[in-house]
Amino acid sequence: MIFGGVMAILEGIAAIAKDDLFVTTRHYVFQFSLSGWGWVHLILGIVIVLAGCAVLTGALWARYFGVVVAGLGAIANFLWVPYYPLWAMTLVAVNIFIIWALCTGQHREAHMGSAA
């Protein structure tokens, strides 16, 4: 989760710096300025890193918060696809994997707790 957040932070920094790496599209429904998208990804990446650190404490609320934040990250990167498709789809996959891992880990703990 921390790794995915750092990737989103780097994506945000690159967009704020207006790197020549990104494609400019026209007639896109969710069209913001490139720096606007950069700030969205930067702030979301910071929140994902903080949520990842909270998950390391083992708190149950951190897992729920991590699922919500990773879901927002997946949605934001899905909307980012026209600007940088390969990176956006990679981060969508990372965020979906995070959601799966957080939900599966919780299920295992509940199952192990009932066996004892």
mmCIF file of the C-alpha atoms, coordinates in Angstrom:
data_MODEL
# 
_entry.id   MODEL 
# 
loop_
_atom_site.group_PDB 
_atom_site.id 
_atom_site.type_symbol 
_atom_site.label_atom_id 
_atom_site.label_alt_id 
_atom_site.label_comp_id 
_atom_site.label_asym_id 
_atom_site.label_entity_id 
_atom_site.label_seq_id 
_atom_site.pdbx_PDB_ins_code 
_atom_site.Cartn_x 
_atom_site.Cartn_y 
_atom_site.Cartn_z 
_atom_site.occupancy 
_atom_site.B_iso_or_equiv 
_atom_site.pdbx_formal_charge 
_atom_site.auth_seq_id 
_atom_site.auth_comp_id 
_atom_site.auth_asym_id 
_atom_site.auth_atom_id 
_atom_site.pdbx_PDB_model_num 
ATOM 1   C CA . MET A 1 1   ? 0.000   0.000   0.000   1.00 0.00 ? 1   MET A CA 1 
ATOM 2   C CA . ILE A 1 2   ? 2.867   2.332   0.805   1.00 0.00 ? 2   ILE A CA 1 
ATOM 3   C CA . PHE A 1 3   ? 4.465   1.502   -2.548  1.00 0.00 ? 3   PHE A CA 1 
ATOM 4   C CA . GLY A 1 4   ? 1.232   2.310   -4.412  1.00 0.00 ? 4   GLY A CA 1 
ATOM 5   C CA . GLY A 1 5   ? 0.962   5.607   -2.543  1.00 0.00 ? 5   GLY A CA 1 
ATOM 6   C CA . VAL A 1 6   ? 4.526   6.546   -3.440  1.00 0.00 ? 6   VAL A CA 1 
ATOM 7   C CA . MET A 1 7   ? 3.786   5.759   -7.091  1.00 0.00 ? 7   MET A CA 1 
ATOM 8   C CA . ALA A 1 8   ? 0.740   8.059   -6.943  1.00 0.00 ? 8   ALA A CA 1 
ATOM 9   C CA . ILE A 1 9   ? 2.843   10.789  -5.316  1.00 0.00 ? 9   ILE A CA 1 
ATOM 10  C CA . LEU A 1 10  ? 5.402   10.561  -8.128  1.00 0.00 ? 10  LEU A CA 1 
ATOM 11  C CA . GLU A 1 11  ? 2.571   10.679  -10.663 1.00 0.00 ? 11  GLU A CA 1 
ATOM 12  C CA . GLY A 1 12  ? 1.221   13.819  -9.005  1.00 0.00 ? 12  GLY A CA 1 
ATOM 13  C CA . ILE A 1 13  ? 4.611   15.515  -8.903  1.00 0.00 ? 13  ILE A CA 1 
ATOM 14  C CA . ALA A 1 14  ? 5.185   14.776  -12.587 1.00 0.00 ? 14  ALA A CA 1 
ATOM 15  C CA . ALA A 1 15  ? 1.779   16.218  -13.490 1.00 0.00 ? 15  ALA A CA 1 
ATOM 16  C CA . ILE A 1 16  ? 2.286   19.339  -11.368 1.00 0.00 ? 16  ILE A CA 1 
ATOM 17  C CA . ALA A 1 17  ? 5.664   19.888  -13.016 1.00 0.00 ? 17  ALA A CA 1 
ATOM 18  C CA . LYS A 1 18  ? 3.862   19.689  -16.392 1.00 0.00 ? 18  LYS A CA 1 
ATOM 19  C CA . ASP A 1 19  ? 6.153   17.019  -17.724 1.00 0.00 ? 19  ASP A CA 1 
ATOM 20  C CA . ASP A 1 20  ? 6.088   16.377  -21.486 1.00 0.00 ? 20  ASP A CA 1 
ATOM 21  C CA . LEU A 1 21  ? 5.298   12.770  -20.693 1.00 0.00 ? 21  LEU A CA 1 
ATOM 22  C CA . PHE A 1 22  ? 1.531   13.213  -20.648 1.00 0.00 ? 22  PHE A CA 1 
ATOM 23  C CA . VAL A 1 23  ? -0.911  13.225  -23.529 1.00 0.00 ? 23  VAL A CA 1 
ATOM 24  C CA . THR A 1 24  ? -3.258  16.172  -23.813 1.00 0.00 ? 24  THR A CA 1 
ATOM 25  C CA . THR A 1 25  ? -6.708  15.052  -24.870 1.00 0.00 ? 25  THR A CA 1 
ATOM 26  C CA . ARG A 1 26  ? -9.638  17.040  -26.095 1.00 0.00 ? 26  ARG A CA 1 
ATOM 27  C CA . HIS A 1 27  ? -13.311 16.476  -25.401 1.00 0.00 ? 27  HIS A CA 1 
ATOM 28  C CA . TYR A 1 28  ? -12.708 14.362  -22.315 1.00 0.00 ? 28  TYR A CA 1 
ATOM 29  C CA . VAL A 1 29  ? -15.644 14.339  -19.896 1.00 0.00 ? 29  VAL A CA 1 
ATOM 30  C CA . PHE A 1 30  ? -13.503 14.593  -16.715 1.00 0.00 ? 30  PHE A CA 1 
ATOM 31  C CA . GLN A 1 31  ? -11.171 17.244  -18.064 1.00 0.00 ? 31  GLN A CA 1 
ATOM 32  C CA . PHE A 1 32  ? -9.136  19.127  -15.465 1.00 0.00 ? 32  PHE A CA 1 
ATOM 33  C CA . SER A 1 33  ? -5.909  20.949  -15.979 1.00 0.00 ? 33  SER A CA 1 
ATOM 34  C CA . LEU A 1 34  ? -2.838  18.762  -15.794 1.00 0.00 ? 34  LEU A CA 1 
ATOM 35  C CA . SER A 1 35  ? -1.712  20.452  -12.593 1.00 0.00 ? 35  SER A CA 1 
ATOM 36  C CA . GLY A 1 36  ? -5.209  19.959  -11.109 1.00 0.00 ? 36  GLY A CA 1 
ATOM 37  C CA . TRP A 1 37  ? -4.955  16.217  -11.710 1.00 0.00 ? 37  TRP A CA 1 
ATOM 38  C CA . GLY A 1 38  ? -1.444  16.356  -10.290 1.00 0.00 ? 38  GLY A CA 1 
ATOM 39  C CA . TRP A 1 39  ? -2.688  17.810  -7.024  1.00 0.00 ? 39  TRP A CA 1 
ATOM 40  C CA . VAL A 1 40  ? -5.443  15.187  -6.832  1.00 0.00 ? 40  VAL A CA 1 
ATOM 41  C CA . HIS A 1 41  ? -2.919  12.366  -7.256  1.00 0.00 ? 41  HIS A CA 1 
ATOM 42  C CA . LEU A 1 42  ? -0.373  13.947  -4.929  1.00 0.00 ? 42  LEU A CA 1 
ATOM 43  C CA . ILE A 1 43  ? -2.852  14.396  -2.063  1.00 0.00 ? 43  ILE A CA 1 
ATOM 44  C CA . LEU A 1 44  ? -4.407  10.979  -2.655  1.00 0.00 ? 44  LEU A CA 1 
ATOM 45  C CA . GLY A 1 45  ? -0.943  9.394   -2.734  1.00 0.00 ? 45  GLY A CA 1 
ATOM 46  C CA . ILE A 1 46  ? -0.018  10.984  0.589   1.00 0.00 ? 46  ILE A CA 1 
ATOM 47  C CA . VAL A 1 47  ? -3.265  9.731   2.146   1.00 0.00 ? 47  VAL A CA 1 
ATOM 48  C CA . ILE A 1 48  ? -2.618  6.215   0.758   1.00 0.00 ? 48  ILE A CA 1 
ATOM 49  C CA . VAL A 1 49  ? 0.892   6.200   2.259   1.00 0.00 ? 49  VAL A CA 1 
ATOM 50  C CA . LEU A 1 50  ? -0.496  7.311   5.629   1.00 0.00 ? 50  LEU A CA 1 
ATOM 51  C CA . ALA A 1 51  ? -3.191  4.638   5.437   1.00 0.00 ? 51  ALA A CA 1 
ATOM 52  C CA . GLY A 1 52  ? -0.521  2.051   4.616   1.00 0.00 ? 52  GLY A CA 1 
ATOM 53  C CA . CYS A 1 53  ? 1.445   3.071   7.698   1.00 0.00 ? 53  CYS A CA 1 
ATOM 54  C CA . ALA A 1 54  ? -1.737  2.784   9.768   1.00 0.00 ? 54  ALA A CA 1 
ATOM 55  C CA . VAL A 1 55  ? -2.384  -0.704  8.384   1.00 0.00 ? 55  VAL A CA 1 
ATOM 56  C CA . LEU A 1 56  ? 1.045   -1.746  9.644   1.00 0.00 ? 56  LEU A CA 1 
ATOM 57  C CA . THR A 1 57  ? -0.167  -1.049  13.197  1.00 0.00 ? 57  THR A CA 1 
ATOM 58  C CA . GLY A 1 58  ? -2.752  -3.813  12.776  1.00 0.00 ? 58  GLY A CA 1 
ATOM 59  C CA . ALA A 1 59  ? -5.762  -1.654  13.596  1.00 0.00 ? 59  ALA A CA 1 
ATOM 60  C CA . LEU A 1 60  ? -9.059  -2.805  12.104  1.00 0.00 ? 60  LEU A CA 1 
ATOM 61  C CA . TRP A 1 61  ? -10.160 0.756   11.292  1.00 0.00 ? 61  TRP A CA 1 
ATOM 62  C CA . ALA A 1 62  ? -6.973  1.139   9.226   1.00 0.00 ? 62  ALA A CA 1 
ATOM 63  C CA . ARG A 1 63  ? -8.016  -1.767  7.008   1.00 0.00 ? 63  ARG A CA 1 
ATOM 64  C CA . TYR A 1 64  ? -11.415 -0.198  6.345   1.00 0.00 ? 64  TYR A CA 1 
ATOM 65  C CA . PHE A 1 65  ? -9.829  3.189   5.713   1.00 0.00 ? 65  PHE A CA 1 
ATOM 66  C CA . GLY A 1 66  ? -7.280  1.543   3.411   1.00 0.00 ? 66  GLY A CA 1 
ATOM 67  C CA . VAL A 1 67  ? -10.022 -0.105  1.362   1.00 0.00 ? 67  VAL A CA 1 
ATOM 68  C CA . VAL A 1 68  ? -11.828 3.225   0.942   1.00 0.00 ? 68  VAL A CA 1 
ATOM 69  C CA . VAL A 1 69  ? -8.681  5.149   0.042   1.00 0.00 ? 69  VAL A CA 1 
ATOM 70  C CA . ALA A 1 70  ? -7.465  2.461   -2.374  1.00 0.00 ? 70  ALA A CA 1 
ATOM 71  C CA . GLY A 1 71  ? -10.902 2.503   -4.001  1.00 0.00 ? 71  GLY A CA 1 
ATOM 72  C CA . LEU A 1 72  ? -10.645 6.268   -4.470  1.00 0.00 ? 72  LEU A CA 1 
ATOM 73  C CA . GLY A 1 73  ? -7.159  5.768   -5.896  1.00 0.00 ? 73  GLY A CA 1 
ATOM 74  C CA . ALA A 1 74  ? -8.442  3.208   -8.391  1.00 0.00 ? 74  ALA A CA 1 
ATOM 75  C CA . ILE A 1 75  ? -11.230 5.552   -9.485  1.00 0.00 ? 75  ILE A CA 1 
ATOM 76  C CA . ALA A 1 76  ? -8.864  8.515   -9.814  1.00 0.00 ? 76  ALA A CA 1 
ATOM 77  C CA . ASN A 1 77  ? -6.432  6.490   -11.901 1.00 0.00 ? 77  ASN A CA 1 
ATOM 78  C CA . PHE A 1 78  ? -9.250  5.165   -14.058 1.00 0.00 ? 78  PHE A CA 1 
ATOM 79  C CA . LEU A 1 79  ? -10.200 8.762   -14.811 1.00 0.00 ? 79  LEU A CA 1 
ATOM 80  C CA . TRP A 1 80  ? -6.508  9.474   -15.499 1.00 0.00 ? 80  TRP A CA 1 
ATOM 81  C CA . VAL A 1 81  ? -6.298  6.863   -18.314 1.00 0.00 ? 81  VAL A CA 1 
ATOM 82  C CA . PRO A 1 82  ? -6.470  9.366   -21.225 1.00 0.00 ? 82  PRO A CA 1 
ATOM 83  C CA . TYR A 1 83  ? -3.444  11.263  -19.886 1.00 0.00 ? 83  TYR A CA 1 
ATOM 84  C CA . TYR A 1 84  ? -1.055  8.352   -19.310 1.00 0.00 ? 84  TYR A CA 1 
ATOM 85  C CA . PRO A 1 85  ? -2.704  4.989   -20.061 1.00 0.00 ? 85  PRO A CA 1 
ATOM 86  C CA . LEU A 1 86  ? 0.002   2.494   -19.076 1.00 0.00 ? 86  LEU A CA 1 
ATOM 87  C CA . TRP A 1 87  ? 0.832   4.113   -15.733 1.00 0.00 ? 87  TRP A CA 1 
ATOM 88  C CA . ALA A 1 88  ? -2.839  4.663   -14.907 1.00 0.00 ? 88  ALA A CA 1 
ATOM 89  C CA . MET A 1 89  ? -3.820  1.059   -15.586 1.00 0.00 ? 89  MET A CA 1 
ATOM 90  C CA . THR A 1 90  ? -0.827  -0.151  -13.573 1.00 0.00 ? 90  THR A CA 1 
ATOM 91  C CA . LEU A 1 91  ? -1.960  1.902   -10.588 1.00 0.00 ? 91  LEU A CA 1 
ATOM 92  C CA . VAL A 1 92  ? -5.568  0.746   -11.018 1.00 0.00 ? 92  VAL A CA 1 
ATOM 93  C CA . ALA A 1 93  ? -4.290  -2.838  -10.807 1.00 0.00 ? 93  ALA A CA 1 
ATOM 94  C CA . VAL A 1 94  ? -2.136  -1.998  -7.755  1.00 0.00 ? 94  VAL A CA 1 
ATOM 95  C CA . ASN A 1 95  ? -5.086  -0.385  -5.974  1.00 0.00 ? 95  ASN A CA 1 
ATOM 96  C CA . ILE A 1 96  ? -7.380  -3.320  -6.751  1.00 0.00 ? 96  ILE A CA 1 
ATOM 97  C CA . PHE A 1 97  ? -4.707  -5.668  -5.418  1.00 0.00 ? 97  PHE A CA 1 
ATOM 98  C CA . ILE A 1 98  ? -4.511  -3.551  -2.247  1.00 0.00 ? 98  ILE A CA 1 
ATOM 99  C CA . ILE A 1 99  ? -8.269  -3.816  -1.771  1.00 0.00 ? 99  ILE A CA 1 
ATOM 100 C CA . TRP A 1 100 ? -8.121  -7.577  -2.304  1.00 0.00 ? 100 TRP A CA 1 
ATOM 101 C CA . ALA A 1 101 ? -5.231  -7.968  0.144   1.00 0.00 ? 101 ALA A CA 1 
ATOM 102 C CA . LEU A 1 102 ? -6.902  -5.900  2.851   1.00 0.00 ? 102 LEU A CA 1 
ATOM 103 C CA . CYS A 1 103 ? -10.204 -7.755  2.519   1.00 0.00 ? 103 CYS A CA 1 
ATOM 104 C CA . THR A 1 104 ? -8.607  -11.195 2.342   1.00 0.00 ? 104 THR A CA 1 
ATOM 105 C CA . GLY A 1 105 ? -6.333  -10.552 5.315   1.00 0.00 ? 105 GLY A CA 1 
ATOM 106 C CA . GLN A 1 106 ? -9.308  -9.585  7.431   1.00 0.00 ? 106 GLN A CA 1 
ATOM 107 C CA . HIS A 1 107 ? -11.150 -12.765 6.461   1.00 0.00 ? 107 HIS A CA 1 
ATOM 108 C CA . ARG A 1 108 ? -8.187  -14.923 7.445   1.00 0.00 ? 108 ARG A CA 1 
ATOM 109 C CA . GLU A 1 109 ? -7.922  -13.285 10.854  1.00 0.00 ? 109 GLU A CA 1 
ATOM 110 C CA . ALA A 1 110 ? -11.630 -13.778 11.522  1.00 0.00 ? 110 ALA A CA 1 
ATOM 111 C CA . HIS A 1 111 ? -11.365 -17.425 10.474  1.00 0.00 ? 111 HIS A CA 1 
ATOM 112 C CA . MET A 1 112 ? -8.295  -18.043 12.647  1.00 0.00 ? 112 MET A CA 1 
ATOM 113 C CA . GLY A 1 113 ? -9.935  -16.342 15.624  1.00 0.00 ? 113 GLY A CA 1 
ATOM 114 C CA . SER A 1 114 ? -12.981 -18.630 15.498  1.00 0.00 ? 114 SER A CA 1 
ATOM 115 C CA . ALA A 1 115 ? -10.825 -21.791 15.357  1.00 0.00 ? 115 ALA A CA 1 
ATOM 116 C CA . ALA A 1 116 ? -9.021  -20.984 18.600  1.00 0.00 ? 116 ALA A CA 1 
# 
